[in-house]
C-alpha cells in the first residue's frame, strides 16, 4: 500500500509542476504527439501494472483514470490528473507549453519547471524517479470512467 501511495504522490507532484500556458508554434513531424494520451502502464521497482491499478484488495481502477494528457498543434497542452474523480465537464486541466525534438517531448510549466517524456515505439515514456516509470498510449479521445461506480466499489470493499 505504501508503494501505491508513493506512486499516486509522484503522479500528483508531476502535475503540480506544470500549469499555465502560452502559445508557440511546435514542430510535430507526422502529428506524432498532437492529440490525446492516456496512461497504459506503470512500473515500480516491485510491480508492473498494465491497464489497471489495484487501489484495494478487491478494487482496481483503469490507469487512464489516473493520468491523461492532451497536446494541441499550437504547442499547448494540459494534464488531466485523476480524471476519474471529475465528471467530464468539471475536470481540472493543468496547462503547459510543449516542444518536440529528437523523440524527446519537453513540457514547460508557467513557473519554468519542465518535464521530459520520450516518444518510443508509438508510446510516450516518462521516468518519474524513485523507480517509477509510466507509459502513455495515444487515443482518439479521453476514455470516460464512471467515478460513482468506483466510489461505490471502494465503499463496498471497506465493509
PDB file of C-alpha atoms in Angstrom:
ATOM      1  CA  UNK A   1       0.000   0.000   0.000  1.00  0.00           C
ATOM      2  CA  UNK A   2       2.947   2.346   0.678  1.00  0.00           C
ATOM      3  CA  UNK A   3       4.117   1.886  -2.928  1.00  0.00           C
ATOM      4  CA  UNK A   4       0.670   2.810  -4.254  1.00  0.00           C
ATOM      5  CA  UNK A   5       0.575   5.912  -2.064  1.00  0.00           C
ATOM      6  CA  UNK A   6       4.073   6.896  -3.189  1.00  0.00           C
ATOM      7  CA  UNK A   7       3.090   6.315  -6.815  1.00  0.00           C
ATOM      8  CA  UNK A   8      -0.003   8.497  -6.502  1.00  0.00           C
ATOM      9  CA  UNK A   9       2.087  11.166  -4.753  1.00  0.00           C
ATOM     10  CA  UNK A  10       4.643  11.164  -7.584  1.00  0.00           C
ATOM     11  CA  UNK A  11       1.876  11.495 -10.172  1.00  0.00           C
ATOM     12  CA  UNK A  12       0.418  14.430  -8.268  1.00  0.00           C
ATOM     13  CA  UNK A  13       3.850  16.096  -7.969  1.00  0.00           C
ATOM     14  CA  UNK A  14       4.447  15.863 -11.704  1.00  0.00           C
ATOM     15  CA  UNK A  15       1.069  17.501 -12.319  1.00  0.00           C
ATOM     16  CA  UNK A  16       1.783  20.284  -9.844  1.00  0.00           C
ATOM     17  CA  UNK A  17       4.982  21.181 -11.707  1.00  0.00           C
ATOM     18  CA  UNK A  18       3.067  22.019 -14.852  1.00  0.00           C
ATOM     19  CA  UNK A  19       0.441  24.725 -15.096  1.00  0.00           C
ATOM     20  CA  UNK A  20      -0.251  27.872 -17.079  1.00  0.00           C
ATOM     21  CA  UNK A  21       0.346  28.124 -20.819  1.00  0.00           C
ATOM     22  CA  UNK A  22       1.453  30.394 -23.660  1.00  0.00           C
ATOM     23  CA  UNK A  23       1.039  29.803 -27.388  1.00  0.00           C
ATOM     24  CA  UNK A  24       4.036  28.786 -29.540  1.00  0.00           C
ATOM     25  CA  UNK A  25       4.464  27.076 -32.870  1.00  0.00           C
ATOM     26  CA  UNK A  26       5.575  23.489 -32.472  1.00  0.00           C
ATOM     27  CA  UNK A  27       7.351  21.043 -34.766  1.00  0.00           C
ATOM     28  CA  UNK A  28       5.451  17.746 -34.642  1.00  0.00           C
ATOM     29  CA  UNK A  29       6.530  15.570 -37.559  1.00  0.00           C
ATOM     30  CA  UNK A  30       3.723  13.383 -38.838  1.00  0.00           C
ATOM     31  CA  UNK A  31       1.461  14.516 -35.975  1.00  0.00           C
ATOM     32  CA  UNK A  32       3.041  12.003 -33.606  1.00  0.00           C
ATOM     33  CA  UNK A  33       2.384  13.963 -30.447  1.00  0.00           C
ATOM     34  CA  UNK A  34      -0.670  16.165 -31.077  1.00  0.00           C
ATOM     35  CA  UNK A  35      -3.783  14.570 -29.640  1.00  0.00           C
ATOM     36  CA  UNK A  36      -4.894  12.694 -26.545  1.00  0.00           C
ATOM     37  CA  UNK A  37      -2.769  10.326 -24.445  1.00  0.00           C
ATOM     38  CA  UNK A  38      -3.734   8.038 -21.559  1.00  0.00           C
ATOM     39  CA  UNK A  39      -1.670   6.079 -19.070  1.00  0.00           C
ATOM     40  CA  UNK A  40      -1.460   2.404 -20.050  1.00  0.00           C
ATOM     41  CA  UNK A  41       1.383   1.024 -17.913  1.00  0.00           C
ATOM     42  CA  UNK A  42       3.173   1.870 -14.672  1.00  0.00           C
ATOM     43  CA  UNK A  43       6.275   0.093 -13.424  1.00  0.00           C
ATOM     44  CA  UNK A  44       7.639   0.391  -9.904  1.00  0.00           C
ATOM     45  CA  UNK A  45      10.718  -1.312  -8.516  1.00  0.00           C
ATOM     46  CA  UNK A  46       8.452  -4.148  -7.343  1.00  0.00           C
ATOM     47  CA  UNK A  47       5.478  -4.333  -9.744  1.00  0.00           C
ATOM     48  CA  UNK A  48       4.260  -3.715 -13.272  1.00  0.00           C
ATOM     49  CA  UNK A  49       0.685  -2.510 -13.673  1.00  0.00           C
ATOM     50  CA  UNK A  50      -0.855  -2.730 -17.132  1.00  0.00           C
ATOM     51  CA  UNK A  51      -4.230  -1.151 -17.798  1.00  0.00           C
ATOM     52  CA  UNK A  52      -5.387  -1.212 -14.144  1.00  0.00           C
ATOM     53  CA  UNK A  53      -4.022  -0.307 -10.723  1.00  0.00           C
ATOM     54  CA  UNK A  54      -5.254  -2.088  -7.600  1.00  0.00           C
ATOM     55  CA  UNK A  55      -6.367   0.518  -5.062  1.00  0.00           C
ATOM     56  CA  UNK A  56      -7.600  -2.014  -2.513  1.00  0.00           C
ATOM     57  CA  UNK A  57      -7.692  -5.787  -2.189  1.00  0.00           C
ATOM     58  CA  UNK A  58     -10.882  -6.025  -4.267  1.00  0.00           C
ATOM     59  CA  UNK A  59     -10.925  -2.899  -6.432  1.00  0.00           C
ATOM     60  CA  UNK A  60      -8.872  -1.955  -9.479  1.00  0.00           C
ATOM     61  CA  UNK A  61      -9.054   1.337 -11.360  1.00  0.00           C
ATOM     62  CA  UNK A  62      -8.070   1.782 -15.013  1.00  0.00           C
ATOM     63  CA  UNK A  63      -4.734   3.570 -15.376  1.00  0.00           C
ATOM     64  CA  UNK A  64      -6.252   6.056 -17.830  1.00  0.00           C
ATOM     65  CA  UNK A  65      -8.423   7.275 -14.959  1.00  0.00           C
ATOM     66  CA  UNK A  66      -5.309   8.375 -13.080  1.00  0.00           C
ATOM     67  CA  UNK A  67      -3.348  10.216 -15.751  1.00  0.00           C
ATOM     68  CA  UNK A  68      -4.232  11.647 -19.159  1.00  0.00           C
ATOM     69  CA  UNK A  69      -2.621  14.345 -21.306  1.00  0.00           C
ATOM     70  CA  UNK A  70      -3.696  16.387 -24.331  1.00  0.00           C
ATOM     71  CA  UNK A  71      -1.370  18.118 -26.810  1.00  0.00           C
ATOM     72  CA  UNK A  72      -2.637  20.809 -29.209  1.00  0.00           C
ATOM     73  CA  UNK A  73      -0.971  21.624 -32.550  1.00  0.00           C
ATOM     74  CA  UNK A  74      -0.128  25.116 -31.298  1.00  0.00           C
ATOM     75  CA  UNK A  75       2.326  23.826 -28.663  1.00  0.00           C
ATOM     76  CA  UNK A  76      -0.038  23.983 -25.699  1.00  0.00           C
ATOM     77  CA  UNK A  77      -1.461  21.132 -23.716  1.00  0.00           C
ATOM     78  CA  UNK A  78      -2.918  20.044 -20.438  1.00  0.00           C
ATOM     79  CA  UNK A  79      -2.798  17.200 -17.952  1.00  0.00           C
ATOM     80  CA  UNK A  80      -5.989  15.700 -16.569  1.00  0.00           C
ATOM     81  CA  UNK A  81      -4.883  14.324 -13.205  1.00  0.00           C
ATOM     82  CA  UNK A  82      -7.058  11.701 -11.607  1.00  0.00           C
ATOM     83  CA  UNK A  83      -9.676  12.159 -14.338  1.00  0.00           C
ATOM     84  CA  UNK A  84     -11.903   9.556 -12.734  1.00  0.00           C
ATOM     85  CA  UNK A  85     -12.581  11.933  -9.846  1.00  0.00           C
ATOM     86  CA  UNK A  86     -14.260  14.521 -12.029  1.00  0.00           C
ATOM     87  CA  UNK A  87     -17.231  14.496 -14.310  1.00  0.00           C
ATOM     88  CA  UNK A  88     -16.157  15.318 -17.862  1.00  0.00           C
ATOM     89  CA  UNK A  89     -17.271  18.953 -17.599  1.00  0.00           C
ATOM     90  CA  UNK A  90     -15.583  19.556 -14.236  1.00  0.00           C
ATOM     91  CA  UNK A  91     -12.120  18.107 -14.860  1.00  0.00           C
ATOM     92  CA  UNK A  92      -9.238  20.264 -13.749  1.00  0.00           C
ATOM     93  CA  UNK A  93      -6.821  20.944 -16.568  1.00  0.00           C
ATOM     94  CA  UNK A  94      -3.227  21.836 -15.692  1.00  0.00           C
ATOM     95  CA  UNK A  95      -1.775  23.619 -18.724  1.00  0.00           C
ATOM     96  CA  UNK A  96       1.736  23.650 -20.184  1.00  0.00           C
ATOM     97  CA  UNK A  97       3.699  24.519 -23.321  1.00  0.00           C
ATOM     98  CA  UNK A  98       5.403  21.675 -25.191  1.00  0.00           C
ATOM     99  CA  UNK A  99       8.173  21.160 -27.720  1.00  0.00           C
ATOM    100  CA  UNK A 100       9.290  18.024 -29.538  1.00  0.00           C
ATOM    101  CA  UNK A 101      12.788  17.322 -30.836  1.00  0.00           C
ATOM    102  CA  UNK A 102      14.721  14.092 -31.442  1.00  0.00           C
ATOM    103  CA  UNK A 103      11.937  11.960 -29.920  1.00  0.00           C
ATOM    104  CA  UNK A 104      12.037  13.978 -26.683  1.00  0.00           C
ATOM    105  CA  UNK A 105       8.891  15.797 -25.618  1.00  0.00           C
ATOM    106  CA  UNK A 106       9.537  18.664 -23.202  1.00  0.00           C
ATOM    107  CA  UNK A 107       6.685  20.151 -21.173  1.00  0.00           C
ATOM    108  CA  UNK A 108       7.243  23.618 -19.702  1.00  0.00           C
ATOM    109  CA  UNK A 109       5.083  24.946 -16.879  1.00  0.00           C
ATOM    110  CA  UNK A 110       4.499  28.627 -16.241  1.00  0.00           C
ATOM    111  CA  UNK A 111       6.993  28.612 -13.353  1.00  0.00           C
ATOM    112  CA  UNK A 112       9.804  27.321 -15.632  1.00  0.00           C
ATOM    113  CA  UNK A 113       9.583  23.751 -14.316  1.00  0.00           C
ATOM    114  CA  UNK A 114       9.991  21.124 -17.012  1.00  0.00           C
ATOM    115  CA  UNK A 115       9.041  17.521 -17.509  1.00  0.00           C
ATOM    116  CA  UNK A 116      10.518  15.315 -20.239  1.00  0.00           C
ATOM    117  CA  UNK A 117       8.970  12.321 -21.946  1.00  0.00           C
ATOM    118  CA  UNK A 118      10.403  10.126 -24.669  1.00  0.00           C
ATOM    119  CA  UNK A 119       8.447   9.085 -27.754  1.00  0.00           C
ATOM    120  CA  UNK A 120       9.348   5.454 -28.385  1.00  0.00           C
ATOM    121  CA  UNK A 121       7.545   2.607 -30.140  1.00  0.00           C
ATOM    122  CA  UNK A 122       4.409   4.732 -30.539  1.00  0.00           C
ATOM    123  CA  UNK A 123       4.185   5.457 -26.807  1.00  0.00           C
ATOM    124  CA  UNK A 124       5.215   8.279 -24.507  1.00  0.00           C
ATOM    125  CA  UNK A 125       7.582   7.125 -21.764  1.00  0.00           C
ATOM    126  CA  UNK A 126       8.241   9.038 -18.546  1.00  0.00           C
ATOM    127  CA  UNK A 127      10.771   8.142 -15.862  1.00  0.00           C
ATOM    128  CA  UNK A 128       9.249   9.703 -12.753  1.00  0.00           C
ATOM    129  CA  UNK A 129      12.173   8.888 -10.456  1.00  0.00           C
ATOM    130  CA  UNK A 130      12.094   6.752  -7.332  1.00  0.00           C
ATOM    131  CA  UNK A 131      11.933   3.639  -9.532  1.00  0.00           C
ATOM    132  CA  UNK A 132       8.585   4.646 -11.070  1.00  0.00           C
ATOM    133  CA  UNK A 133       8.138   4.619 -14.848  1.00  0.00           C
ATOM    134  CA  UNK A 134       4.995   5.352 -16.861  1.00  0.00           C
ATOM    135  CA  UNK A 135       3.882   4.710 -20.461  1.00  0.00           C
ATOM    136  CA  UNK A 136       1.041   6.532 -22.218  1.00  0.00           C
ATOM    137  CA  UNK A 137      -0.829   5.440 -25.351  1.00  0.00           C
ATOM    138  CA  UNK A 138      -2.352   7.778 -27.923  1.00  0.00           C
ATOM    139  CA  UNK A 139      -6.160   7.583 -28.133  1.00  0.00           C
ATOM    140  CA  UNK A 140      -8.829   9.220 -30.296  1.00  0.00           C
ATOM    141  CA  UNK A 141     -10.486  10.800 -27.262  1.00  0.00           C
ATOM    142  CA  UNK A 142     -10.281  10.521 -23.495  1.00  0.00           C
ATOM    143  CA  UNK A 143     -11.967   7.409 -22.129  1.00  0.00           C
ATOM    144  CA  UNK A 144     -14.792   8.187 -19.736  1.00  0.00           C
ATOM    145  CA  UNK A 145     -14.796   6.452 -16.380  1.00  0.00           C
ATOM    146  CA  UNK A 146     -17.752   6.089 -14.029  1.00  0.00           C
ATOM    147  CA  UNK A 147     -16.386   7.651 -10.846  1.00  0.00           C
ATOM    148  CA  UNK A 148     -19.600   6.870  -8.952  1.00  0.00           C
ATOM    149  CA  UNK A 149     -19.131   3.160  -9.697  1.00  0.00           C
ATOM    150  CA  UNK A 150     -15.560   3.319  -8.385  1.00  0.00           C
ATOM    151  CA  UNK A 151     -16.612   5.122  -5.210  1.00  0.00           C
ATOM    152  CA  UNK A 152     -19.354   2.546  -4.609  1.00  0.00           C
ATOM    153  CA  UNK A 153     -16.870  -0.310  -5.140  1.00  0.00           C
ATOM    154  CA  UNK A 154     -14.484   1.291  -2.650  1.00  0.00           C
ATOM    155  CA  UNK A 155     -17.269   1.712  -0.075  1.00  0.00           C
ATOM    156  CA  UNK A 156     -18.368  -1.906  -0.577  1.00  0.00           C
ATOM    157  CA  UNK A 157     -14.760  -3.129  -0.224  1.00  0.00           C
ATOM    158  CA  UNK A 158     -14.396  -1.273   3.090  1.00  0.00           C
ATOM    159  CA  UNK A 159     -17.442  -3.005   4.587  1.00  0.00           C
TER     160      UNK A 159
END
